[in-house]
XYZ file of C-alpha atoms in Angstrom:
395
model
C -100.109 131.254 46.202
C -101.580 128.280 48.083
C -101.905 130.400 51.241
C -104.455 132.703 49.581
C -106.480 130.515 47.218
C -109.280 133.043 46.726
C -106.990 135.788 45.386
C -108.014 136.770 41.883
C -105.863 135.058 39.181
C -104.930 138.417 37.663
C -103.709 139.667 41.036
C -101.710 136.483 41.568
C -100.055 137.074 38.223
C -99.156 140.639 39.183
C -97.609 139.329 42.397
C -95.707 136.338 41.051
C -94.592 137.776 37.711
C -94.079 141.417 38.666
C -91.174 143.400 40.133
C -92.042 142.360 43.706
C -92.161 138.605 43.097
C -88.941 137.917 45.013
C -90.326 139.567 48.160
C -93.834 138.081 48.201
C -92.814 135.024 50.326
C -91.361 137.305 53.017
C -94.509 139.425 52.966
C -96.745 136.335 53.274
C -94.549 135.063 56.111
C -95.054 138.354 57.929
C -98.819 138.011 57.614
C -98.690 134.442 58.902
C -96.436 135.417 61.789
C -98.914 138.112 62.821
C -101.782 135.587 62.499
C -103.829 137.951 60.382
C -107.265 136.749 59.362
C -107.471 135.196 55.908
C -109.643 138.040 54.632
C -107.178 140.648 55.926
C -104.234 138.822 54.345
C -106.049 138.753 51.020
C -106.730 142.487 51.180
C -103.083 143.219 52.003
C -101.809 141.059 49.153
C -104.412 142.607 46.879
C -102.970 146.048 47.618
C -99.389 144.841 47.099
C -100.376 143.226 43.779
C -102.056 146.452 42.678
C -98.913 148.379 43.581
C -96.722 145.856 41.724
C -98.889 146.284 38.632
C -98.493 150.061 38.836
C -94.718 149.592 39.212
C -94.711 147.543 36.009
C -96.642 150.239 34.167
C -94.131 152.839 35.377
C -91.176 150.505 34.743
C -90.182 151.053 38.342
C -87.762 148.622 39.986
C -87.939 147.600 43.642
C -84.570 149.230 44.362
C -86.089 152.639 43.579
C -88.955 152.386 46.067
C -89.406 154.694 49.030
C -92.181 156.570 50.828
C -92.467 159.112 48.035
C -93.239 156.345 45.502
C -96.015 155.022 47.723
C -97.400 158.539 48.079
C -97.294 158.889 44.303
C -99.256 155.642 43.923
C -101.824 156.707 46.524
C -102.271 160.285 45.354
C -101.880 160.014 41.575
C -102.885 156.496 40.593
C -105.644 155.478 43.001
C -107.979 158.460 42.397
C -107.955 157.739 38.644
C -107.378 153.967 38.753
C -108.731 152.079 35.749
C -107.224 148.675 36.534
C -109.662 145.968 35.459
C -109.098 143.483 38.292
C -110.916 143.806 41.669
C -108.199 145.855 43.350
C -107.982 147.712 46.655
C -108.571 151.382 45.958
C -108.930 152.861 49.448
C -105.793 154.991 50.147
C -105.630 154.303 53.881
C -106.000 150.547 53.410
C -103.389 150.516 50.656
C -100.980 152.595 52.733
C -101.276 150.197 55.696
C -100.509 147.247 53.399
C -97.567 148.864 51.598
C -95.549 150.303 54.485
C -94.508 146.828 55.756
C -93.274 146.133 52.239
C -90.740 148.950 52.592
C -89.639 147.513 55.942
C -88.984 144.135 54.292
C -86.989 145.760 51.483
C -84.901 147.697 54.007
C -84.252 144.592 56.100
C -82.911 142.876 52.981
C -80.798 145.840 51.939
C -82.728 146.360 48.723
C -83.410 150.006 49.525
C -81.606 152.413 51.828
C -82.649 153.041 55.399
C -84.493 156.230 56.209
C -82.073 159.144 56.493
C -81.191 160.247 60.000
C -80.367 163.739 61.134
C -76.705 164.671 61.009
C -74.486 167.635 61.647
C -74.446 170.152 64.522
C -78.228 170.181 64.982
C -78.387 166.379 65.285
C -75.513 166.436 67.787
C -77.272 169.151 69.782
C -80.509 167.175 69.857
C -78.594 164.076 70.973
C -77.067 165.943 73.915
C -80.430 167.436 74.870
C -82.104 164.028 74.686
C -79.441 162.548 76.959
C -80.066 165.370 79.450
C -83.839 164.786 79.416
C -83.339 161.043 79.940
C -80.482 160.946 82.451
C -81.140 164.128 84.460
C -84.854 164.762 84.103
C -85.997 161.150 83.739
C -88.588 162.084 81.128
C -90.580 159.416 79.310
C -89.712 158.593 75.709
C -92.948 160.115 74.403
C -92.288 163.425 76.170
C -88.697 163.500 74.973
C -89.695 162.729 71.393
C -92.305 165.504 71.364
C -89.906 168.103 72.777
C -87.133 167.062 70.420
C -89.414 167.595 67.406
C -90.315 171.098 68.580
C -86.719 172.081 69.336
C -85.540 170.581 66.062
C -88.023 172.736 64.124
C -86.733 175.838 65.944
C -83.075 175.047 65.304
C -83.610 174.092 61.667
C -85.640 177.246 61.116
C -82.797 179.403 62.453
C -79.577 177.506 61.788
C -80.162 175.224 58.790
C -77.019 175.407 56.659
C -75.172 177.490 59.277
C -73.194 176.839 62.435
C -75.275 176.424 65.583
C -74.648 179.444 67.816
C -77.322 180.141 70.435
C -75.990 183.699 70.805
C -77.504 184.439 67.403
C -80.973 183.344 68.523
C -82.968 186.516 69.182
C -86.231 187.112 71.102
C -87.940 187.942 67.817
C -86.960 184.515 66.471
C -88.734 182.865 69.412
C -91.855 185.029 69.001
C -92.052 184.331 65.277
C -91.498 180.596 65.743
C -94.256 180.284 68.366
C -96.640 182.316 66.208
C -95.963 180.108 63.172
C -96.525 176.936 65.182
C -99.799 178.232 66.577
C -101.004 179.099 63.091
C -100.828 175.387 62.308
C -102.736 174.394 65.450
C -104.085 177.233 67.536
C -105.113 175.526 70.782
C -104.210 176.161 74.407
C -102.835 172.645 74.788
C -100.524 173.104 71.793
C -99.338 176.473 73.117
C -98.604 174.931 76.514
C -96.679 172.070 74.865
C -94.595 174.383 72.679
C -93.799 176.764 75.531
C -92.839 173.936 77.885
C -90.495 172.438 75.291
C -88.803 175.756 74.542
C -88.449 176.682 78.218
C -86.942 173.326 79.123
C -84.465 173.484 76.251
C -83.391 177.056 77.008
C -83.034 176.342 80.724
C -80.774 173.435 79.825
C -78.716 175.743 77.620
C -78.543 178.147 80.543
C -76.893 175.440 82.662
C -74.386 175.067 79.818
C -73.436 178.734 80.231
C -75.458 180.316 77.407
C -77.020 183.753 78.137
C -80.632 182.877 77.285
C -82.504 184.874 79.942
C -83.871 187.334 77.388
C -85.168 184.436 75.300
C -86.940 182.877 78.265
C -88.581 186.206 78.998
C -90.526 186.274 75.721
C -92.133 182.840 76.187
C -95.456 183.920 77.646
C -97.745 181.397 79.291
C -101.142 181.125 77.582
C -104.268 181.924 79.555
C -105.081 178.780 81.477
C -107.350 179.345 84.445
C -106.620 177.410 87.604
C -108.439 174.071 87.763
C -109.940 174.681 84.294
C -108.409 171.488 82.918
C -109.020 169.403 86.048
C -111.012 166.294 85.111
C -114.422 165.957 86.711
C -114.756 163.139 89.199
C -117.395 160.543 88.411
C -120.400 160.193 90.664
C -121.171 156.722 92.106
C -123.988 156.142 89.609
C -121.688 157.152 86.744
C -119.042 154.703 87.965
C -121.646 151.941 87.960
C -122.696 152.859 84.413
C -119.087 152.688 83.186
C -118.408 149.333 84.865
C -121.669 147.802 83.674
C -121.018 148.898 80.071
C -118.662 145.955 79.487
C -121.275 143.542 78.209
C -120.809 140.251 76.374
C -121.591 141.947 73.071
C -118.128 143.573 73.105
C -115.087 141.899 71.592
C -113.018 141.884 74.819
C -115.265 142.872 77.754
C -113.149 141.254 80.477
C -110.008 143.011 79.289
C -111.792 146.357 79.181
C -113.306 145.828 82.623
C -109.883 144.964 84.084
C -108.341 148.070 82.494
C -110.969 150.348 84.033
C -110.606 148.625 87.407
C -106.861 149.250 87.461
C -107.392 152.940 86.688
C -110.273 153.311 89.138
C -109.041 151.217 92.077
C -105.303 151.896 91.857
C -105.189 155.192 89.968
C -102.893 153.777 87.287
C -102.079 155.924 84.291
C -102.758 154.512 80.826
C -99.047 154.175 80.119
C -98.589 152.262 83.392
C -101.413 149.860 82.482
C -99.895 149.428 79.029
C -96.501 148.462 80.484
C -97.700 145.878 83.002
C -96.205 142.397 82.701
C -97.499 139.089 84.011
C -94.552 138.942 86.404
C -95.614 142.240 87.979
C -98.533 140.538 89.762
C -97.758 138.723 93.018
C -100.893 136.669 93.600
C -99.577 135.130 96.814
C -99.014 138.463 98.548
C -101.726 140.384 96.696
C -99.473 143.111 95.252
C -98.844 144.779 91.933
C -95.387 146.131 91.077
C -94.963 149.129 88.786
C -91.468 148.885 87.333
C -91.664 151.320 84.429
C -93.371 154.382 85.898
C -93.426 158.018 84.862
C -91.064 158.922 87.717
C -88.649 156.081 86.822
C -89.021 154.368 90.170
C -90.427 151.036 91.292
C -93.641 151.039 93.289
C -95.283 148.057 94.982
C -99.024 148.570 95.396
C -101.619 146.474 97.228
C -103.923 144.793 94.724
C -107.569 145.456 95.671
C -109.919 142.480 95.579
C -112.098 144.028 92.860
C -109.148 144.683 90.563
C -107.642 141.265 91.357
C -110.846 139.434 90.456
C -111.142 141.411 87.211
C -107.578 140.487 86.255
C -108.154 136.827 87.165
C -111.274 136.669 84.984
C -109.383 138.195 82.057
C -106.385 135.890 82.437
C -108.464 132.733 82.850
C -111.127 133.267 80.222
C -110.126 135.908 77.675
C -106.381 136.465 77.332
C -105.138 134.907 74.048
C -102.579 132.110 74.124
C -99.262 133.857 73.520
C -95.618 133.806 74.561
C -95.692 137.572 75.110
C -95.317 138.447 78.802
C -97.295 141.685 78.604
C -100.418 141.576 80.753
C -102.727 142.960 78.088
C -102.127 141.603 74.585
C -103.820 142.091 71.257
C -106.867 140.035 70.329
C -106.532 141.033 66.672
C -103.638 140.788 64.241
C -100.790 141.346 64.561
C -100.997 138.850 67.414
C -98.404 138.132 70.121
C -98.026 141.859 70.729
C -99.095 144.081 73.640
C -101.968 146.491 73.225
C -100.861 150.073 72.669
C -101.346 152.893 75.133
C -103.734 154.434 72.609
C -105.844 151.272 72.785
C -105.950 151.569 76.591
C -107.177 155.141 76.305
C -109.736 154.097 73.704
C -111.095 151.361 75.996
C -111.774 153.938 78.713
C -113.097 156.571 76.321
C -115.485 154.101 74.693
C -116.746 152.989 78.103
C -117.577 156.584 78.972
C -119.323 156.971 75.646
C -121.455 153.851 76.203
C -122.342 155.126 79.672
C -123.456 158.469 78.213
C -120.780 160.491 80.029
C -119.629 163.300 77.697
C -116.838 164.620 79.926
C -115.025 161.316 80.376
C -111.345 160.725 79.792
C -108.785 158.440 81.360
C -107.593 160.871 84.052
C -111.157 161.206 85.316
C -110.767 157.764 86.893
C -107.617 158.827 88.765
C -109.399 161.986 89.878
C -112.374 159.912 91.044
C -110.062 157.818 93.224
C -108.473 160.966 94.660
C -111.880 162.455 95.524
C -112.891 159.201 97.209
C -109.793 159.352 99.391
C -110.426 162.976 100.361
C -114.110 162.363 101.085
C -113.214 159.442 103.337
C -110.915 161.663 105.422
C -107.637 161.138 103.595
C -105.012 163.885 103.534
C -103.380 165.461 100.499
C -100.215 163.558 101.400
C -102.136 160.273 101.247
C -103.607 161.223 97.874
C -100.135 162.047 96.581
C -98.812 158.697 97.832
C -101.614 156.669 96.238
C -101.390 158.499 92.895
C -97.564 158.479 93.060
C -97.130 162.231 92.633
C -93.594 163.502 93.073
C -94.840 166.832 94.415
C -97.703 167.704 96.768
C -98.467 170.674 94.494
C -99.669 168.237 91.856
C -102.234 166.791 94.260
C -103.559 170.093 95.588
């Protein structure tokens, strides 16, 4: 293993002479392709070697691996591990190193792909997903969340039986909602569950199913008007957030540009995440949103402050990469865009550094809206700037 010269000889033996030896080159190639740091690569290979050693002790072949075997290793072996070599013993670190191994084995046909849903319930979910995408234009994250909720309801009622919505009773809905809230009893979870069930049943109503009595038992949780409205930042708080991106941070220019886009243009985190280099027209000073929540294309004027922040990031901090995403990862795996969760974390951490306890990403959009209103703008103008499809959302 010339690529990892500091790996312990015992671990190298477990890798090269164990049941995973044939797949080590592909795993190393993956690490190199992601440009992981040498220390990270060593830790990953350490975990794989430890797992290979455990496989040898259990006389387990690679063809018999799946997620349950990794769970067995993490839950049964690691807590009582007595392996003499300096092995990785942290479950989360080992899990992160081992999951790509399963992906490599599946790509090579060594183990079977993950099972997919089949039968009437899967067909029903496919039709509902097509409706949400083609008719409602819902984002993939929203569709995925609603599909999981509806799937749990249908499996709970119709697993092993034919799917007949006429057999779904109001008591089934009440019991299902109660069981879901026992797992996570929060207003936001109740709102999410109720919205998913209502949308699904309304779709079934358009298909001719008599579901009015089922819709009637889905009660809205107590949610006082404006209770969840984010608090707008005061001018001094805005200055604290913007000045929190100091040189001591790993990527201050990227973080500053992210906050500027949210504050000056009112972009959502998902819209920032999806921006591409080609979306910026420097000559005309515009920014094009091509993959928006409402599935339309919007061309926005690029404010000078946001434009300068983007220029500084692109000139001095953006890694060299062939990826066309505007914001890309500074850490391995490289050549990949930052996730929407990373965008949210950038904003949340900035609020934390500024000492603002009530901060979240939508507070920046709300701050922009309040600025527009205070400067004499109408609700219609606020709706246009924030790209709301309904004036009710802006009121």
